[in-house]
Coordinates of C-alpha atoms and ligand atoms in Angstrom, one line a residue:
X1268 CA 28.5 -0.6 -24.1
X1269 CA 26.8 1.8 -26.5
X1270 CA 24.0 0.4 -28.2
X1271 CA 23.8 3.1 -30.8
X1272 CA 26.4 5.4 -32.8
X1273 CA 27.1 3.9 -36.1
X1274 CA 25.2 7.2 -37.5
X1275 CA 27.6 9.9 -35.3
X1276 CA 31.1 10.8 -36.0
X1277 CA 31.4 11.9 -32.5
X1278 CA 30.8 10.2 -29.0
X1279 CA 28.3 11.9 -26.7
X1280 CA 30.2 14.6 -24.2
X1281 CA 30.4 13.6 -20.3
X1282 CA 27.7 15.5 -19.2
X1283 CA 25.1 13.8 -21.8
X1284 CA 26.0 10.6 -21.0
X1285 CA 26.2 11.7 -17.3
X1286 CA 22.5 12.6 -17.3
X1287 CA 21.5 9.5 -19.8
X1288 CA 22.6 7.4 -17.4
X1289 CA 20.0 4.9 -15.3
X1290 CA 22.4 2.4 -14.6
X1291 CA 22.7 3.3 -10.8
X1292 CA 19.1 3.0 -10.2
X1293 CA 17.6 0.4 -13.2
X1294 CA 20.5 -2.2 -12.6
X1295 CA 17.5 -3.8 -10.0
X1296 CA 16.0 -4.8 -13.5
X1297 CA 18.4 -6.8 -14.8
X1298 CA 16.8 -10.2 -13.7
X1299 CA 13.5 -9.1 -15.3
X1300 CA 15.5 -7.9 -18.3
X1301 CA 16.9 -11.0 -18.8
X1302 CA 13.8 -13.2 -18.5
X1303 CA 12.0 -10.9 -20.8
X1304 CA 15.2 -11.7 -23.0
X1305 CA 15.0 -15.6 -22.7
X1306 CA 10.8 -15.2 -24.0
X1307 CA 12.5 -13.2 -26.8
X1308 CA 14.8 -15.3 -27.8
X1309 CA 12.4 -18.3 -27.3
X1310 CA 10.3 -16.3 -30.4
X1311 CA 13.4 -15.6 -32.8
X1312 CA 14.2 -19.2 -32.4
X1313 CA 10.6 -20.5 -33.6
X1314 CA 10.5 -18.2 -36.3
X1315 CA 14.0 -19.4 -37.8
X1316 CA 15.1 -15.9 -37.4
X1317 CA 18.7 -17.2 -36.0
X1318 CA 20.4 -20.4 -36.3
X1319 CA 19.6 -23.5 -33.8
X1320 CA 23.5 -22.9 -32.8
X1321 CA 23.7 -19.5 -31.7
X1322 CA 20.2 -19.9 -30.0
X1323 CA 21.4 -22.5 -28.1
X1324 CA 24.7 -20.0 -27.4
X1325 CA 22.4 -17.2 -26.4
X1326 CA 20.1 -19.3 -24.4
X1327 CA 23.5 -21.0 -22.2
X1328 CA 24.7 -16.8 -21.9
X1329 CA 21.6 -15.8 -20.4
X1330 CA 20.9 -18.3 -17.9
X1331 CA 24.8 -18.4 -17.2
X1332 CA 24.3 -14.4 -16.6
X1333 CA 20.9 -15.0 -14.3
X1334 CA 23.4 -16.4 -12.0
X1335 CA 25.7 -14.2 -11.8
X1336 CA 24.1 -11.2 -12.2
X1337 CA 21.9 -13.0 -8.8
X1338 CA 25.6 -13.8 -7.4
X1339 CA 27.1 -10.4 -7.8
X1340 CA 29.7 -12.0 -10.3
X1341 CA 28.2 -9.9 -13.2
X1342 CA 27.8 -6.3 -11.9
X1343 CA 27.7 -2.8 -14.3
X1344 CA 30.8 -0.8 -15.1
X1345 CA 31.3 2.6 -15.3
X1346 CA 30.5 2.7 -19.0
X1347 CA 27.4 0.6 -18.8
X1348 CA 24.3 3.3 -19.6
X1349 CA 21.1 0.8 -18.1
X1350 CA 20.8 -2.2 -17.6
X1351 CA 19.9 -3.3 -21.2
X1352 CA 23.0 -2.1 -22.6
X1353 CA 24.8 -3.8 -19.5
X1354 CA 23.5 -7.0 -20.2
X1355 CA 24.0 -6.7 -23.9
X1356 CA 27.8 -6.2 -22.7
X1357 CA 27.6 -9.7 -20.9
X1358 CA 26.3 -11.4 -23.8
X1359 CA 29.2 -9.7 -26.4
X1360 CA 31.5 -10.8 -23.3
X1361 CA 30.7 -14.1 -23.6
X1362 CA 29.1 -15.0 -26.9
X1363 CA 31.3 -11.9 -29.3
X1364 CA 29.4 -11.1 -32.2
X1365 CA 26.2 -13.3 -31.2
X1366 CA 25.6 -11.1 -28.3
X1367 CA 24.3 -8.4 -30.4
X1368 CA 21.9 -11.3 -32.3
X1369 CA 19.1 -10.9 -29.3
X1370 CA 18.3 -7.2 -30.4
X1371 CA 16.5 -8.6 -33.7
X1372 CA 12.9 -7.2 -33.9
X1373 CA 13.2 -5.8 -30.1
X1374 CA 13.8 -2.3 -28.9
X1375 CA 14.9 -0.4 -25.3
X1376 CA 11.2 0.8 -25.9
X1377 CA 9.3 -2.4 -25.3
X1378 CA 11.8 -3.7 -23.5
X1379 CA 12.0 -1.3 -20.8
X1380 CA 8.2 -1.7 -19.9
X1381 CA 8.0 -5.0 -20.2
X1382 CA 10.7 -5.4 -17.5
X1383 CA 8.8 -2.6 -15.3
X1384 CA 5.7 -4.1 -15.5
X1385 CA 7.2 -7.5 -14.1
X1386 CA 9.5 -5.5 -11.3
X1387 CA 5.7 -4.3 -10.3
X1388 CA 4.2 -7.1 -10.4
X1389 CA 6.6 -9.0 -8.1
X1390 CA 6.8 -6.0 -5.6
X1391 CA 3.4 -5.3 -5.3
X1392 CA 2.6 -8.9 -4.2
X1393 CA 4.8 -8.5 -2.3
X1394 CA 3.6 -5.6 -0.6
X1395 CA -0.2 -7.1 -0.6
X1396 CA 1.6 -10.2 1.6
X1397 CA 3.0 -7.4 3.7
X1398 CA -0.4 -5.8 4.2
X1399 CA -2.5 -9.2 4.9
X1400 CA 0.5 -9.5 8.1
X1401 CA -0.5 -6.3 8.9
X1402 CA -4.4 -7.3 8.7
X1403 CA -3.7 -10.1 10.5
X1404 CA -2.0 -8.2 14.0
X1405 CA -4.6 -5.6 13.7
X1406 CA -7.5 -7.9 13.7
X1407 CA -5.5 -10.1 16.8
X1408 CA -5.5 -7.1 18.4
X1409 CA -9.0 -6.1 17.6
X1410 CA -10.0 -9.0 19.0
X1411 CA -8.1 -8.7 22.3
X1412 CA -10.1 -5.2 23.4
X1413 CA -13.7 -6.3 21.9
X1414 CA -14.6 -5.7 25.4
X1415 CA -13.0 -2.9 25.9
X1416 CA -15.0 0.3 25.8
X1417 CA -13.4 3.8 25.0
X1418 CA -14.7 7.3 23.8
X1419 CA -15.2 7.1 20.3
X1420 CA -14.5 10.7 18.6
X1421 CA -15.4 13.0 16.2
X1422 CA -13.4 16.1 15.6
X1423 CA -11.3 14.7 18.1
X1424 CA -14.2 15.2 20.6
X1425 CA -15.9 12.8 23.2
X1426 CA -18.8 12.2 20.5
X1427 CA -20.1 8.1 21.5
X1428 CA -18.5 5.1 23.2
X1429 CA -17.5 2.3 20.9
X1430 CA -15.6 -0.9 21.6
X1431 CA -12.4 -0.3 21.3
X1432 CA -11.8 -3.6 19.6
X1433 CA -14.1 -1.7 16.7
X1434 CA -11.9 1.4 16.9
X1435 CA -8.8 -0.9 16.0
X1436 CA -10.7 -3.2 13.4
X1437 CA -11.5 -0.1 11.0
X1438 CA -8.1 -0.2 9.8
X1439 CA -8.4 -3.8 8.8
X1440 CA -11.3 -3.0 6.6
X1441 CA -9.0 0.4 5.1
X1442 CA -6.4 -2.0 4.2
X1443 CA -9.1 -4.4 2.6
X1444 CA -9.9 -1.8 -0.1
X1445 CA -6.0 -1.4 -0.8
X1446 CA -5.9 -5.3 -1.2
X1447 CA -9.2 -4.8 -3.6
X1448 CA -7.2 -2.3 -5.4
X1449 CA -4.1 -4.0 -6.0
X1450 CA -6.2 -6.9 -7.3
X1451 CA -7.7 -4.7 -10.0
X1452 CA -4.4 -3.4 -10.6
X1453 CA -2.6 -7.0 -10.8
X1454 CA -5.5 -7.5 -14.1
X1455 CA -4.7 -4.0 -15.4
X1456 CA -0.9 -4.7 -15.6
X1457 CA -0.6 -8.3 -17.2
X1458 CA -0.1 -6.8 -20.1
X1459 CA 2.6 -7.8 -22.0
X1460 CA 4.4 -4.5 -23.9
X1461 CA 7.3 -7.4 -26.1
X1462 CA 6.6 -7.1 -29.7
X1463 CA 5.9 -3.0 -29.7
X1464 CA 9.2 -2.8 -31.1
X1465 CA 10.4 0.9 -30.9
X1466 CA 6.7 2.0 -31.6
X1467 CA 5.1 0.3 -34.6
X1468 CA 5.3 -3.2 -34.8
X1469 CA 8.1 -5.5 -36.3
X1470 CA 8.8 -6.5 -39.7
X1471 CA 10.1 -9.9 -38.4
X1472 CA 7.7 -12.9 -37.7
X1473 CA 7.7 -12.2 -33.8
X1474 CA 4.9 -13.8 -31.7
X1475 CA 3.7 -10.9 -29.4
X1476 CA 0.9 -14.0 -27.9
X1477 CA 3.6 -16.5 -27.4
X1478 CA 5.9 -14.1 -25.5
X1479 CA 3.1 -12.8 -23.1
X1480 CA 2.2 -16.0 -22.0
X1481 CA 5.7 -17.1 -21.6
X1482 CA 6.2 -14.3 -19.3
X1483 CA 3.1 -15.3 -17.7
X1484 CA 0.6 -12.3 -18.2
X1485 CA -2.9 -12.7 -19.1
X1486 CA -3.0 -10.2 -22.4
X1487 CA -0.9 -8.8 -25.1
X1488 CA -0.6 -4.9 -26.4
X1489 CA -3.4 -3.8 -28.4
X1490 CA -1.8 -1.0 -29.6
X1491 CA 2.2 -1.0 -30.0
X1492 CA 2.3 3.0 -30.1
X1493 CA 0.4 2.6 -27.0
X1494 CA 2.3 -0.3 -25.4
X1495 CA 5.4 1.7 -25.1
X1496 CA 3.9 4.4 -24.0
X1497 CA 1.8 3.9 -21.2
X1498 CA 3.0 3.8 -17.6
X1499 CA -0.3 3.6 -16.4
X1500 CA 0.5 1.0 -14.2
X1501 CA 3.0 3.1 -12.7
X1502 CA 0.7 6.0 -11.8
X1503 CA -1.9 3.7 -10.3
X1504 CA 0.6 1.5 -8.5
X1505 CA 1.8 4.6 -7.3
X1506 CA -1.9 6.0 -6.3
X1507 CA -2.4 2.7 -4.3
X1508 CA 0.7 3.0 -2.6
X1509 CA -0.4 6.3 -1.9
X1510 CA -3.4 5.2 -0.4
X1511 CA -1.3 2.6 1.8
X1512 CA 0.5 5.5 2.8
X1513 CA -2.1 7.2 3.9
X1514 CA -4.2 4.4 5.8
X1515 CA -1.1 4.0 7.3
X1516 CA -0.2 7.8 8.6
X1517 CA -3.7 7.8 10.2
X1518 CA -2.5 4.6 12.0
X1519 CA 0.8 6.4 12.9
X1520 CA -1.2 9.8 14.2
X1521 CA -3.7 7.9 16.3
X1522 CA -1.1 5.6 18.1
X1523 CA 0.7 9.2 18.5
X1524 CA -1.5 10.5 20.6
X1525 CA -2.5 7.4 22.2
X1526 CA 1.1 6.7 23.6
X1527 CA 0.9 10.7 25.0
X1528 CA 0.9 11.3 28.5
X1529 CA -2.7 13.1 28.5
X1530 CA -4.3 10.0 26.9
X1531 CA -2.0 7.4 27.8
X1532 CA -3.9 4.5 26.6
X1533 CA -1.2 3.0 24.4
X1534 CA 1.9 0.9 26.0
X1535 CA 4.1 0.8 23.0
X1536 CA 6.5 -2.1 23.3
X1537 CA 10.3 -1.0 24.1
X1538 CA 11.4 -2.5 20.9
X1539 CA 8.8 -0.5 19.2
X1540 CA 9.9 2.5 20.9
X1541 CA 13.3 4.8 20.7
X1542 CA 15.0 6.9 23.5
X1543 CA 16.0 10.4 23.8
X1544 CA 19.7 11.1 23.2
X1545 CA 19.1 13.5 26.1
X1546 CA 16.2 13.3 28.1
X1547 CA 16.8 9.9 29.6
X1548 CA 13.1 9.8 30.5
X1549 CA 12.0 9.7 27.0
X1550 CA 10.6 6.6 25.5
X1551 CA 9.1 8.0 21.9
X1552 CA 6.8 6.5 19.5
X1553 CA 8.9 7.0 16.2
X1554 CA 7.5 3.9 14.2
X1555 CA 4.4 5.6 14.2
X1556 CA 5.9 8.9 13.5
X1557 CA 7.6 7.3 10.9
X1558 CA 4.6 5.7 9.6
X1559 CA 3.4 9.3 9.2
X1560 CA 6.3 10.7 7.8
X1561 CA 6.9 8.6 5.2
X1562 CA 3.3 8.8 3.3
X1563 CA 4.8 12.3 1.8
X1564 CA 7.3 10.9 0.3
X1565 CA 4.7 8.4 -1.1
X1566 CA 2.3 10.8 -2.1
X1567 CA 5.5 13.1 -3.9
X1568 CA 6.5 10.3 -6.0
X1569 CA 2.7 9.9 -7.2
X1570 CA 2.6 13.2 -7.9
X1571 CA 6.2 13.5 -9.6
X1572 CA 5.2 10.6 -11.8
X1573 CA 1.9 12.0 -12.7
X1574 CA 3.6 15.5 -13.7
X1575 CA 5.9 13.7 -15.8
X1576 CA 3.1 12.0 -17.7
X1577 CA 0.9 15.5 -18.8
X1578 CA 1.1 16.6 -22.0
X1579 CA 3.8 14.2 -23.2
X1580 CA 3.6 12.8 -27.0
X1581 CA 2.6 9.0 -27.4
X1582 CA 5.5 6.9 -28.3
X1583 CA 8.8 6.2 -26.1
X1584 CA 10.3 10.0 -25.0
X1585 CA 12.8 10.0 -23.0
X1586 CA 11.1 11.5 -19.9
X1587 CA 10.1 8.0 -19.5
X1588 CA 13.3 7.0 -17.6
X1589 CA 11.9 9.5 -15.0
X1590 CA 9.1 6.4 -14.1
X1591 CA 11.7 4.5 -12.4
X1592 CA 13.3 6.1 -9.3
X1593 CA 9.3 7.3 -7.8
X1594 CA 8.6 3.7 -8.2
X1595 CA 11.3 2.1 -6.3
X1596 CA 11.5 4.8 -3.9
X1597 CA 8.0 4.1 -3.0
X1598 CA 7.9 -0.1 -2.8
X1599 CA 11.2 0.1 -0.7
X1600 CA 9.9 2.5 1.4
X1601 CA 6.3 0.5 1.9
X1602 CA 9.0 -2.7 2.5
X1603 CA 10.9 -0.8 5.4
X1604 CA 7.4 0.9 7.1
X1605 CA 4.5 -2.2 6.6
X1606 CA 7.1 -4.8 9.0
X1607 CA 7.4 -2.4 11.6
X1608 CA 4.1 -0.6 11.7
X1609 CA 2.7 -4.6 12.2
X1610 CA 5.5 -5.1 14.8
X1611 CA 4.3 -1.9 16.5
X1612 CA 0.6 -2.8 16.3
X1613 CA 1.4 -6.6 17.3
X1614 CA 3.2 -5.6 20.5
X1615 CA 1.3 -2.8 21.8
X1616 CA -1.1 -2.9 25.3
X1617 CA -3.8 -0.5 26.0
X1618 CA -5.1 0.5 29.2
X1619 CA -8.7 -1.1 29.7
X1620 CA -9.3 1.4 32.8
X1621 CA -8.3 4.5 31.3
X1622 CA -10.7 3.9 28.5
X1623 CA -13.9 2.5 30.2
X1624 CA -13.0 6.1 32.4
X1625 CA -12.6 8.4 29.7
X1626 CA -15.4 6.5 28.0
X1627 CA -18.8 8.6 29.5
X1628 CA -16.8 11.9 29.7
X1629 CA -17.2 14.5 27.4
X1630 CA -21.2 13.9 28.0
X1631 CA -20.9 11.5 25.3
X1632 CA -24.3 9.2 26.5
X1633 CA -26.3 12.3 25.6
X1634 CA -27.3 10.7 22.2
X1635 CA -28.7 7.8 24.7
X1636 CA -31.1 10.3 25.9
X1637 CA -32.5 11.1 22.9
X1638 CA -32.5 8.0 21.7
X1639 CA -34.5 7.0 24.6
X1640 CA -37.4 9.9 24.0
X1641 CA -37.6 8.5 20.1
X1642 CA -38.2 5.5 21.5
X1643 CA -41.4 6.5 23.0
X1644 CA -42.0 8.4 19.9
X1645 CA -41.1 11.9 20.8
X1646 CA -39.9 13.4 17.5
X1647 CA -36.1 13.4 17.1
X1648 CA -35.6 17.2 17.1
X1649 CA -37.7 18.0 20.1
X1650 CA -35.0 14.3 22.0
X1651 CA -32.4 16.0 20.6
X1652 CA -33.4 19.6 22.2
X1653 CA -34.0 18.1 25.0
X1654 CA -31.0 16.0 25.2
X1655 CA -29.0 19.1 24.9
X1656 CA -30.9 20.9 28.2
X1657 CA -29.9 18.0 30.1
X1658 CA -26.2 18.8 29.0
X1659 CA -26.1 22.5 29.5
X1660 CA -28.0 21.8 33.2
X1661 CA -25.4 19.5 34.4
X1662 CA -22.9 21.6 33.1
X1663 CA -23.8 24.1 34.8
X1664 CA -24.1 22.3 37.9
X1665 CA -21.1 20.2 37.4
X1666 CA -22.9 16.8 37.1
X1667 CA -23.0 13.6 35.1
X1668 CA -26.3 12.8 32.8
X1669 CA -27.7 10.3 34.9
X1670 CA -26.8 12.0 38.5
X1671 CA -30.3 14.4 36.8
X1672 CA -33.0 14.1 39.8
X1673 CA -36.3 12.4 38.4
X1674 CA -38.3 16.1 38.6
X1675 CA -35.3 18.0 36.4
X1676 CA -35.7 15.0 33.9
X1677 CA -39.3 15.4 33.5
X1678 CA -39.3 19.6 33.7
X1679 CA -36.7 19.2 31.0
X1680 CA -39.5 17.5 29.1
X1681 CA -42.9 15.6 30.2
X1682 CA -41.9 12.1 28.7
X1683 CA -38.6 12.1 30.4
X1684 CA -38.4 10.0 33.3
X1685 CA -35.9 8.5 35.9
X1686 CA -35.8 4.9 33.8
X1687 CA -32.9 6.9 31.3
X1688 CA -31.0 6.3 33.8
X1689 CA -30.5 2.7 32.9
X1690 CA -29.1 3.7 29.2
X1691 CA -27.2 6.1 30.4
X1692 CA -24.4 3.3 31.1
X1693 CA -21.3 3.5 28.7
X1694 CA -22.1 -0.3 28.3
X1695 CA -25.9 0.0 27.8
X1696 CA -25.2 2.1 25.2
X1697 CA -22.6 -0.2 23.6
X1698 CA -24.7 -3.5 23.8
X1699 CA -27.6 -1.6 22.0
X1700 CA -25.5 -0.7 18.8
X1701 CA -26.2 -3.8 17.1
X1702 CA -27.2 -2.7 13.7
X1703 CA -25.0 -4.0 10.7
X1704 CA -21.8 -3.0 11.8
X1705 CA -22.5 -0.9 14.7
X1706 CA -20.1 -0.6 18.1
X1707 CA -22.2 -3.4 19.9
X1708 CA -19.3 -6.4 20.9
X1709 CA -21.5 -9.2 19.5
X1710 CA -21.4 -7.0 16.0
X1711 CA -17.4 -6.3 16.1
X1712 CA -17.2 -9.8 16.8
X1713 CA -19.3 -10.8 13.5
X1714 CA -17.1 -8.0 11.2
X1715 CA -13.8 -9.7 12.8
X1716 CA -14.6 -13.1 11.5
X1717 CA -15.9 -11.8 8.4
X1718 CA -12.3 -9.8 8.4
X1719 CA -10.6 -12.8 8.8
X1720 CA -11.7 -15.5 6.9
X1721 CA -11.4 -12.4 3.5
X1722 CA -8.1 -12.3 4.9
X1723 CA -7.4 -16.1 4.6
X1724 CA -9.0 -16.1 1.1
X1725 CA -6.8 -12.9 0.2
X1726 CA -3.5 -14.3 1.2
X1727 CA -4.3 -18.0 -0.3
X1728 CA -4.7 -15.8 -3.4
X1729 CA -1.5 -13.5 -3.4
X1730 CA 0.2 -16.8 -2.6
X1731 CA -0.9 -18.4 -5.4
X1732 CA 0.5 -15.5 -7.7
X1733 CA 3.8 -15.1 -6.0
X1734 CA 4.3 -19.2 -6.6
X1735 CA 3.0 -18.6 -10.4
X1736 CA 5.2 -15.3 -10.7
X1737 CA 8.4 -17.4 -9.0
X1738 CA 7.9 -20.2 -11.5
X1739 CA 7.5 -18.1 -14.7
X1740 CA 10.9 -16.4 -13.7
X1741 CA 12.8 -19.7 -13.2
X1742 CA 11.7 -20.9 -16.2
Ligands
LIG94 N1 16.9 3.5 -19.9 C1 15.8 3.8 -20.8 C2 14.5 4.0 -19.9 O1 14.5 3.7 -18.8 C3 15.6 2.8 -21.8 C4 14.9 3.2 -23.0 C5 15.7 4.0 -23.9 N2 15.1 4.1 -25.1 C6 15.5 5.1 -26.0 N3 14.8 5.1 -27.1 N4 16.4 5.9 -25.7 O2 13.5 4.4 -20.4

């Protein structure tokens, strides 16, 4: 149903309406659309704008159309151009000339973002539930190799040892500053956009106040040229998802290489895993793979919507429509990777021995060394020089650090004696890392809990939304 033409003599040719068309990808709005719809009508029928009777009509339609839109019983046609114009077609369905009493004082404009804005909000919750699950396994996990000791690497080099319930931790604090961002976001985005009309306002006594809080967000439009304009929420929604993306690719790359046969740390879980249609041998990580993959196609819808946006006029332009498809693309594809990556991380095993092995290779206790002259107030540059001679020496001779005679310590420098030997132990140098959020296990164990009981606070909260969002929309 057209919800515009009494000024032209002709109707618009295929291809125009071919391309106006959202229908096939904003039809997931329709339950939003028709809440925002109920608030509306809630306002025209406190000002006196329509008659007690058809409000009561309207009000019956609506909810009659919640229900079956929800049911499948009320689904778009071919000739439906979004959702609006669908749902308007329920109403004249049901309700004849009535139907078309709802548009009163209300345009596609402020309607559209109002319904986007609560489509985000209830996605992104859920989506910040998703990501405290994922929390949750990796900090289990953590907890499970605290003990565990492993090289820890920089530029993919041996570079120190580090618990390897540490190494896994660090993701949990990555996904922490996601959850802090959504939660900035969530106060950014309660802004209700009903009452901008098609830019400027309405003539008609509507109550912009009253319809935000029926919908449940915290402020109302300052600006109605403005309110219909800015899909700010959408570019940030789509920068955090982004970032989720990205925390999680990282994930995907480490367990990667961890599940190779040269590291072989990482026992993925069969139904984490997938098979090789022909190397029968084959038992790949994909979910992590996939985990990878998918943050381009996050990242590209960020960067899609963000193109859109430059240099376009204030106001409602059409280009608008183009927010939809990046954002839905992106929360159904976090949806599909969050369960599994959690899954993956929940179920995976790591060998203890291969670790605690690999751990001292790579001469990665040199540090300890220099460490060790400091400590007896040799200044760093000449420990770390030092440090370095004892490196290229046992290269040379194809020994460990501490397999160093007491005589080629102390002609590599006068205060270097045979008692480095005792930090020269992959776990003497873990236990001594016990500043603020250092490798030692008592530390690790103190970030966990601190992890966990955010996490607790963090999912009591989202929880709390979710219930307030649910009962605003059943209202
Ligand atoms: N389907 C449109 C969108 O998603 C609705 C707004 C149309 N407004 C207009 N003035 N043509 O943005």
């Amino acid at each position: 149903m057209a919800l515009w033409g009494g000024r032209f003599s002709l109707s618009p040719a295929d291809s125009v309406f071919a391309l106006s068309r959202s229908i096939h990808f904003d039809w997931r709005l329709a339950p939003y659309d028709l809440r925002s719809s109920l608030a509306h009508l809630s306002v025209l029928r406190s000002s006196s704008l329509i008659s007690k009777d058809d409000a009561k009509a309207i009000e019956g339609a609506l909810k009659e159309l919640v229900s079956e839109v929800a049911s499948g019983a009320f689904a778009p046609i071919a000739s439906d151009e979004d959702v609006h114009s669908a749902l308007e077609r329920g109403l004249t369905e049901k309700l004849g000339a009535t139907g078309g009493v709802l548009r009163a004082g209300r345009s596609r404009n402020d309607q559209v973002t109002t319904d986007l804005r609560l489509f985000a909000i209830d996605h992104i919750l859920e989506i910040a539930q998703l990501l405290t699950l994922l929390q949750d396994a990796i900090l289990d996990k953590a907890s499970e190799y605290v003990d565990a000791s492993a090289p820890g690497f920089t530029h993919i080099q041996h570079a120190q040892p580090v618990s390897f319930g540490h190494e896994l931790a660090k993701h949990a604090h990555a996904f922490a500053r996601d959850l802090d961002r959504i939660h900035d976001w969530l106060a950014r985005t309660s802004v209700s956009s009903l009452g901008a009309g098609a830019l400027a306002g309405s003539s008609l006594p509507l109550d912009p106040q009253a319809t935000a809080k029926d919908l449940g967000f915290s402020q109302t439009f300052a600006n109605s040229i403005d309110a219909v304009s800015d899909r700010d929420y959408v570019a940030e929604a789509l920068y955090i998802m982004s970032m989720v993306g990205i925390h999680l690719s990282r994930i995907g790359e480490e367990w990667t290489y961890w599940a190779s046969t040269e590291f072989a740390w990482a026992k993925v879980a069969d139904q984490y895993s997938t098979g090789s249609s022909i190397m029968p041998q084959k038992k790949n990580p994909d979910m992590a793979e996939l985990a990878r993959g998918k943050s381009g196609r996050l990242v590209g819808n960020l960067v899609s919507v963000l193109t859109m946006l430059k240099g376009l006029p204030f106001a409602y332009n059409r280009d608008l429509q183009e927010d939809k498809e990046p954002l839905f693309d992106s929360i159904d594809t976090l949806l599909l990777v969050l369960p599994a990556v959690t899954g993956m991380v929940a179920t995976t095993d790591f060998d203890r021995q291969k670790m605690l092995d690999a751990a001292p290779l790579g001469f990665s206790l040199a540090t300890e060394i220099a460490d060790y002259l400091v400590l007896k107030k040799i200044p760093f540059a000449q420990a770390h020089e030092a440090a370095g001679k004892c490196v290229t020496l046992c290269e040379s001779t194809n020994r460990e650090l501490h397999e160093l005679s007491d005589l080629e310590y102390s002609s590599i420098h006068a205060s270097l004696d045979g008692g480095v030997r005792a930090v020269l132990t992959v776990k003497g140098a873990l236990d001594a890392r016990v500043t603020h959020g250092g490798t030692a296990p008592s530390q690790v164990n103190a970030q966990i809990k601190k992890a966990r009981s955010e996490n607790v606070a963090t999912q009591k909260s989202i929880g709390d939304a979710q219930k307030a969002f649910t009962g605003m929309m059943r209202a």
